[in-house]
Coordinates of C-alpha atoms (C1' of nucleotides) in Angstrom, one line a residue:
Chain A
M1425 CA 42.8 274.4 -51.4
P1426 CA 40.8 271.5 -50.1
G1427 CA 40.9 268.3 -52.1
F1428 CA 43.8 269.7 -54.0
G1429 CA 45.0 266.4 -55.4
G1430 CA 41.9 264.4 -55.7
K1431 CA 40.0 266.8 -57.8
Q1432 CA 40.0 267.0 -61.5
L1433 CA 42.5 269.4 -62.8
E1434 CA 40.8 271.7 -65.2
M1435 CA 42.7 272.3 -68.3
D1436 CA 41.1 274.0 -71.2
G1437 CA 42.6 271.5 -73.6
S1438 CA 43.9 274.1 -76.0
I1439 CA 47.1 274.7 -74.1
D1440 CA 48.4 272.4 -71.7
D1441 CA 51.7 271.4 -70.4
K1442 CA 53.6 269.5 -67.8
S1443 CA 57.1 270.7 -67.4
E1444 CA 59.7 268.0 -66.9
D1445 CA 60.4 267.3 -63.4
S1446 CA 64.0 268.0 -63.7
P1447 CA 66.3 266.3 -61.2
S1448 CA 67.5 269.7 -60.0
S1449 CA 64.0 270.6 -59.0
S1450 CA 63.9 268.0 -56.3
G1451 CA 67.2 269.1 -54.9
S1452 CA 67.2 271.3 -51.9
S1453 CA 70.0 273.4 -53.0
Q1454 CA 68.2 275.0 -55.9
P1455 CA 66.8 278.4 -55.2
Q1456 CA 63.1 278.4 -55.8
N1457 CA 60.6 281.1 -55.7
L1458 CA 57.6 279.4 -57.0
S1459 CA 55.2 281.7 -55.1
T1460 CA 56.4 284.6 -57.2
V1461 CA 55.4 283.9 -60.7
V1462 CA 57.6 286.1 -62.9
H1463 CA 57.9 284.8 -66.4
T1464 CA 60.1 286.5 -68.9
I1465 CA 59.1 285.2 -72.2
T1466 CA 61.5 285.6 -75.0
A1467 CA 59.6 284.6 -78.1
V1468 CA 62.0 283.4 -80.7
P1469 CA 61.1 284.6 -83.2
T1470 CA 57.9 286.6 -82.8
A1471 CA 57.8 287.9 -86.3
I1472 CA 54.6 289.9 -86.6
P1473 CA 53.9 290.2 -90.2
N1474 CA 52.5 293.4 -91.6
Q1475 CA 50.8 291.6 -94.4
P1476 CA 47.4 290.3 -93.5
V1477 CA 47.9 287.2 -95.6
Q1478 CA 50.7 286.2 -93.3
V1479 CA 48.8 286.6 -90.1
Q1480 CA 48.2 282.9 -89.9
S1481 CA 51.9 282.4 -89.6
V1482 CA 52.6 284.6 -86.7
I1483 CA 53.9 281.6 -84.8
Q1484 CA 55.8 279.2 -86.9
P1485 CA 55.1 275.6 -86.3
T1486 CA 57.5 274.0 -83.8
Q1487 CA 59.2 277.2 -83.1
Q1488 CA 60.9 277.5 -79.8
S1489 CA 60.2 279.9 -77.0
V1490 CA 62.5 280.4 -74.2
I1491 CA 60.8 280.7 -70.9
Q1492 CA 62.7 282.0 -67.9
A1493 CA 60.9 281.2 -64.8
A1494 CA 62.4 281.8 -61.3
G1495 CA 65.8 281.6 -62.7
Q1496 CA 65.2 278.5 -64.7
I1497 CA 65.5 278.4 -68.4
Q1498 CA 63.1 276.1 -70.2
T1499 CA 62.9 275.5 -73.8
V1500 CA 59.4 275.2 -75.0
Q1501 CA 58.3 274.1 -78.4
V1502 CA 55.2 276.0 -79.4
E1503 CA 52.9 275.1 -82.3
E1504 CA 49.8 276.6 -83.6
D1505 CA 46.8 274.3 -84.0
G1506 CA 44.2 274.7 -86.6
E1507 CA 42.2 277.2 -84.6
G1508 CA 44.9 279.6 -83.7
H1509 CA 45.7 278.1 -80.4
L1510 CA 49.2 277.9 -79.3
V1511 CA 50.1 274.4 -78.2
R1512 CA 53.3 273.1 -76.7
T1513 CA 54.5 270.2 -78.8
D1514 CA 57.5 268.8 -76.9
P1515 CA 57.4 265.0 -77.4
D1516 CA 56.8 264.3 -73.7
I1517 CA 54.5 267.2 -73.3
E1518 CA 52.0 265.6 -75.6
K1519 CA 51.8 262.6 -73.3
R1520 CA 51.8 264.7 -70.2
R1521 CA 49.1 266.9 -71.5
E1522 CA 46.9 264.0 -72.0
I1523 CA 47.6 262.8 -68.5
L1524 CA 46.9 266.2 -67.0
S1525 CA 43.7 266.7 -68.7
R1526 CA 42.2 263.8 -66.9
R1527 CA 44.2 264.0 -63.7
P1528 CA 42.3 262.3 -61.0
S1529 CA 45.0 262.4 -58.4
Y1530 CA 48.7 262.9 -58.1
R1531 CA 49.3 259.3 -57.2
K1532 CA 47.6 258.1 -60.3
I1533 CA 49.4 260.6 -62.4
L1534 CA 52.7 259.4 -61.0
N1535 CA 51.9 255.8 -61.6
E1536 CA 50.9 256.5 -65.2
L1537 CA 54.0 258.6 -65.6
S1538 CA 56.1 255.9 -64.1
S1539 CA 54.8 253.5 -66.7
A1540 CA 55.9 255.9 -69.4
E1541 CA 59.5 256.6 -70.1
A1542 CA 59.9 259.6 -67.9
P1543 CA 62.8 258.6 -65.7
G1544 CA 62.7 261.4 -63.2
I1545 CA 59.3 260.6 -61.9
A1546 CA 59.3 256.8 -62.0
K1547 CA 57.4 256.2 -58.8
I1548 CA 57.2 252.5 -59.0
E1549 CA 60.7 252.1 -60.0
E1550 CA 61.8 254.4 -57.2
D1551 CA 60.0 252.1 -54.8
K1552 CA 61.8 249.1 -56.3
E1553 CA 65.0 250.9 -56.0
E1554 CA 64.2 251.8 -52.4
E1555 CA 63.4 248.2 -51.7
A1556 CA 66.7 247.1 -53.1
A1557 CA 68.4 249.8 -51.1
I1558 CA 66.7 248.6 -47.9
T1559 CA 67.9 245.1 -48.6
S1560 CA 71.3 246.4 -49.1
I1561 CA 71.0 248.3 -45.9
Q1562 CA 69.9 245.3 -44.0
T1563 CA 72.9 243.5 -45.2
T1564 CA 75.3 246.3 -44.6
I1565 CA 74.9 246.3 -40.9
P1566 CA 76.7 247.1 -38.6
S1567 CA 75.0 250.2 -37.7
Y1568 CA 75.4 252.3 -34.6
V1569 CA 72.3 253.1 -32.6
Q1570 CA 71.4 254.6 -29.3
T1571 CA 69.0 253.0 -26.9
S1572 CA 66.6 254.8 -24.7
A1573 CA 68.9 254.1 -21.9
G1574 CA 71.4 256.3 -23.5
Q1575 CA 73.6 253.6 -24.6
T1576 CA 75.1 253.5 -28.0
I1577 CA 75.2 250.1 -29.5
Q1578 CA 76.5 248.5 -32.6
I1579 CA 74.3 246.2 -34.5
A1580 CA 76.3 243.7 -36.5
A1581 CA 75.0 241.2 -38.9
A1582 CA 76.5 237.8 -38.3
N1583 CA 75.4 236.3 -41.6
Q1584 CA 74.3 238.5 -44.4
N1585 CA 73.2 235.7 -46.6
E1586 CA 71.0 234.3 -43.9
L1587 CA 69.3 237.7 -43.6
T1588 CA 68.5 238.1 -47.2
T1589 CA 67.6 234.5 -48.0
Q1590 CA 65.6 233.6 -45.0
G1591 CA 64.4 236.8 -43.6
L1592 CA 65.6 235.7 -40.2
Q1593 CA 68.7 236.9 -38.6
T1594 CA 70.5 236.8 -35.4
I1595 CA 72.1 240.1 -34.7
T1596 CA 74.6 241.0 -32.1
M1597 CA 74.6 244.2 -30.2
T1598 CA 77.8 245.5 -28.8
N1599 CA 78.7 248.8 -27.2
A1600 CA 80.3 251.0 -29.8
G1601 CA 80.1 254.5 -28.5
Q1602 CA 79.6 256.3 -31.8
G1603 CA 77.2 257.2 -34.5
A1604 CA 74.1 257.4 -32.3
V1605 CA 70.9 258.7 -33.8
T1606 CA 67.7 258.4 -31.9
A1607 CA 65.7 255.9 -29.9
A1608 CA 62.1 256.0 -28.8
A1609 CA 61.1 255.6 -25.2
M1610 CA 59.3 252.3 -24.7
P1611 CA 57.9 250.3 -21.9
A1612 CA 60.3 249.0 -19.5
G1613 CA 62.6 246.5 -21.1
T1614 CA 62.0 247.5 -24.7
T1615 CA 63.2 250.2 -27.0
I1616 CA 62.4 251.1 -30.5
V1617 CA 65.6 252.1 -32.2
Q1618 CA 65.6 254.4 -35.1
Y1619 CA 68.9 254.8 -36.9
T1620 CA 70.0 256.4 -40.1
Q1621 CA 72.1 254.7 -42.6
G1622 CA 74.9 256.3 -44.4
D1623 CA 72.7 257.1 -47.4
G1624 CA 70.2 258.9 -45.1
S1625 CA 67.5 256.2 -45.1
Q1626 CA 66.1 255.2 -41.7
Q1627 CA 65.6 251.9 -40.0
F1628 CA 63.5 251.0 -37.0
V1629 CA 64.2 248.2 -34.7
T1630 CA 62.2 247.3 -31.6
V1631 CA 64.6 245.9 -29.2
P1632 CA 63.9 244.4 -25.8
V1633 CA 66.7 246.2 -23.9
S1634 CA 68.6 244.1 -21.5
I1635 CA 72.1 245.1 -22.2
S1636 CA 74.3 244.6 -19.3
P1637 CA 76.2 247.5 -17.8
A1638 CA 79.2 246.1 -19.5
G1639 CA 77.5 246.1 -22.8
E1640 CA 77.3 242.4 -23.0
V1641 CA 76.3 240.9 -26.3
Q1642 CA 72.7 239.8 -26.6
A1643 CA 71.1 237.9 -29.5
Y1644 CA 67.7 238.6 -31.0
Q1645 CA 65.9 237.4 -34.0
I1646 CA 65.3 240.1 -36.5
R1647 CA 62.7 239.8 -39.1
A1648 CA 61.1 242.0 -41.7
P1649 CA 57.4 241.1 -41.9
S1650 CA 55.5 242.0 -45.0
S1651 CA 53.1 244.1 -43.0
L1652 CA 55.8 246.6 -42.1
P1653 CA 57.0 249.3 -44.4
A1654 CA 60.3 249.0 -46.0
G1655 CA 63.1 249.7 -43.6
V1656 CA 61.2 248.5 -40.6
V1657 CA 62.3 245.4 -39.0
M1658 CA 61.4 243.8 -35.7
A1659 CA 63.7 242.2 -33.2
T1660 CA 61.9 240.0 -30.8
P1661 CA 63.3 237.8 -28.1
T1662 CA 62.2 234.2 -28.1
G1663 CA 59.9 232.7 -25.5
I1664 CA 57.5 235.5 -24.3
T1665 CA 55.1 233.8 -21.9
S1666 CA 54.1 236.0 -18.9
P1667 CA 51.2 238.5 -19.0
Q1668 CA 53.6 241.3 -18.3
Q1669 CA 55.6 240.3 -21.3
L1670 CA 52.5 240.0 -23.4
A1671 CA 51.4 243.5 -22.3
E1672 CA 54.9 244.8 -23.2
E1673 CA 54.7 243.0 -26.5
S1674 CA 51.3 244.6 -27.1
A1675 CA 52.6 248.0 -26.2
R1676 CA 55.6 247.5 -28.3
K1677 CA 53.4 246.5 -31.3
R1678 CA 51.3 249.5 -30.8
E1679 CA 54.2 251.8 -30.7
L1680 CA 55.6 250.1 -33.8
R1681 CA 52.3 250.6 -35.5
L1682 CA 52.3 254.3 -34.7
M1683 CA 55.9 254.5 -35.8
K1684 CA 55.0 252.7 -39.0
N1685 CA 52.2 255.2 -39.6
R1686 CA 54.5 258.1 -39.0
Y1687 CA 57.1 256.6 -41.3
K1688 CA 54.6 256.1 -44.1
N1689 CA 53.1 259.5 -43.7
R1690 CA 56.5 261.0 -43.7
E1691 CA 57.1 259.4 -47.1
A1692 CA 53.7 260.4 -48.2
A1693 CA 54.2 264.0 -47.3
R1694 CA 57.5 264.0 -49.2
E1695 CA 55.7 262.6 -52.3
C1696 CA 52.9 265.0 -51.9
R1697 CA 55.2 268.0 -51.8
R1698 CA 57.0 266.7 -54.8
R1699 CA 53.8 266.4 -56.8
K1700 CA 52.6 269.7 -55.6
K1701 CA 55.8 271.4 -56.9
E1702 CA 55.4 269.7 -60.2
Y1703 CA 51.8 270.9 -60.3
V1704 CA 52.8 274.4 -59.6
K1705 CA 55.5 274.2 -62.3
C1706 CA 52.9 273.0 -64.7
L1707 CA 50.6 275.9 -63.9
E1708 CA 53.4 278.4 -64.3
T1709 CA 54.4 277.1 -67.6
R1710 CA 50.8 277.2 -68.7
V1711 CA 50.6 280.8 -67.6
A1712 CA 53.6 281.5 -69.7
V1713 CA 52.1 279.9 -72.7
L1714 CA 48.8 281.7 -72.3
E1715 CA 50.6 285.0 -71.9
Q1716 CA 52.4 284.2 -75.2
Q1717 CA 49.1 283.4 -76.8
N1718 CA 47.6 286.6 -75.5
K1719 CA 50.4 288.6 -76.9
T1720 CA 50.1 287.0 -80.2
L1721 CA 46.4 287.6 -80.4
I1722 CA 46.9 291.3 -79.5
E1723 CA 49.3 291.6 -82.3
E1724 CA 47.0 289.8 -84.6
L1725 CA 44.2 292.2 -83.7
K1726 CA 46.4 295.1 -84.3
S1727 CA 47.3 293.8 -87.8
L1728 CA 43.7 293.3 -88.7
K1729 CA 42.8 296.7 -87.5
E1730 CA 45.5 298.2 -89.7
L1731 CA 44.3 296.2 -92.6
Y1732 CA 40.8 297.3 -92.1
C1733 CA 41.7 301.0 -91.8
H1734 CA 43.9 300.8 -94.9
K1735 CA 41.1 299.2 -96.8
A1736 CA 38.6 301.8 -95.7
E1737 CA 40.9 304.6 -96.8
T1738 CA 41.4 303.2 -100.3
E1739 CA 37.7 302.9 -100.8
Chain B
dA37 C1' 81.2 288.9 -37.0
dG38 C1' 76.6 288.8 -35.2
dC39 C1' 71.8 289.4 -35.9
dT40 C1' 67.5 288.9 -38.4
dA41 C1' 64.1 288.1 -41.9
dG42 C1' 62.8 285.2 -45.6
dC43 C1' 62.5 280.9 -47.7
dG44 C1' 62.5 276.0 -48.6
dA45 C1' 62.3 271.5 -46.8
dC46 C1' 60.9 268.5 -43.5
dG47 C1' 58.1 265.8 -39.9
dT48 C1' 53.8 265.4 -37.7
dC49 C1' 49.0 265.6 -36.9
dA50 C1' 44.4 265.9 -38.4
dA51 C1' 40.7 265.9 -41.6
dC52 C1' 38.8 264.2 -45.6
dC53 C1' 37.9 260.8 -49.1
dA54 C1' 37.7 256.4 -51.6
dC55 C1' 37.5 251.7 -51.2
dA56 C1' 37.1 246.9 -49.7
Chain C
dT113 C1' 32.9 250.8 -40.9
dG114 C1' 37.8 250.3 -40.8
dT115 C1' 41.8 251.3 -43.4
dG116 C1' 45.0 253.5 -46.3
dG117 C1' 46.1 257.4 -49.2
dT118 C1' 46.2 262.4 -49.8
dT119 C1' 46.9 267.0 -48.4
dG120 C1' 46.4 271.3 -45.6
dA121 C1' 48.1 273.4 -41.4
dC122 C1' 51.6 274.0 -38.1
dG123 C1' 56.0 274.1 -35.9
dT124 C1' 60.9 273.5 -36.6
dC125 C1' 65.4 273.6 -38.7
dG126 C1' 69.0 275.0 -41.8
dC127 C1' 70.6 278.1 -45.2
dT128 C1' 71.3 282.6 -47.2
dA129 C1' 71.2 287.5 -48.0
dG130 C1' 71.0 291.9 -46.2
dC131 C1' 72.0 295.0 -42.5
dT132 C1' 74.6 297.0 -38.5

DNA sequence: AGCTAGCGACGTCAACCACA
DNA sequence: TGTGGTTGACGTCGCTAGCT
């Protein structure tokens, strides 16, 4: 499906829906079978009147239908518009329908949704929370990392206030021998350290490695420039002068840029999948509503036929 | 218990597109 | 034209259910 997210999502406008992105849907533990669309629609109530005069009331306004999709139970409010179309009327559905009908891209949708009250998909607020979390992470060092030399080191913040208020921090690295995660191979003398915090978030630190065999403490300045994504910090030794050091610095920056790109793309892919899942859920719900509408129309047709036959017999 | 297929989630790369 | 965002494709991993 090329241009999946950037293209206009075509909705016919008569029936639309965006199912709520429930918290459970983003969890990995929930069994999902989205590729197999099996909707069991229990219309409550689907009172099909025998009298033609009641045909217009086949679906009562704001009646609820229970849609069971892939093991999930959703309560859907269904309402008939003036033209016999079934329309979902959940309060948030109205808003989301409008959003979907002009959906230019998932990102835009999410931003718009985030400005609304929908808490589960508040992209912007999530970012803010993430930023806050990163700040917290940066101040909750020590963390344990492993260098490319196979050493496990502990990064300990000497002064948390200094880190947060000035963005500049001297960290100490000591051999700890536990909690290692990963480290990227770098030019001689440098290492990009990737480590995972307790909450699963990741940090990157480029570290000129010159740890003594005894694991001597070495001080670096650690900073979080604005050009780097959240969670990426740079540790640079002071006083780089020689061409070799400049080359190393250049290679280090290049590696950091690549890592930054991977990091961002990783996040982007995660978001993309989340939006795609929501999109699929939306389509599934729409299918369910359309099936319901189709069923109603068939019943309506049947009733009209009976009325017509009965009328023909009496004449 | 061990094996295997199916599935979902993830990370990465590459291609495409919009925009400054 | 460079850059960033988005998403399809691919490979991998972990989990689970079914089978032997």
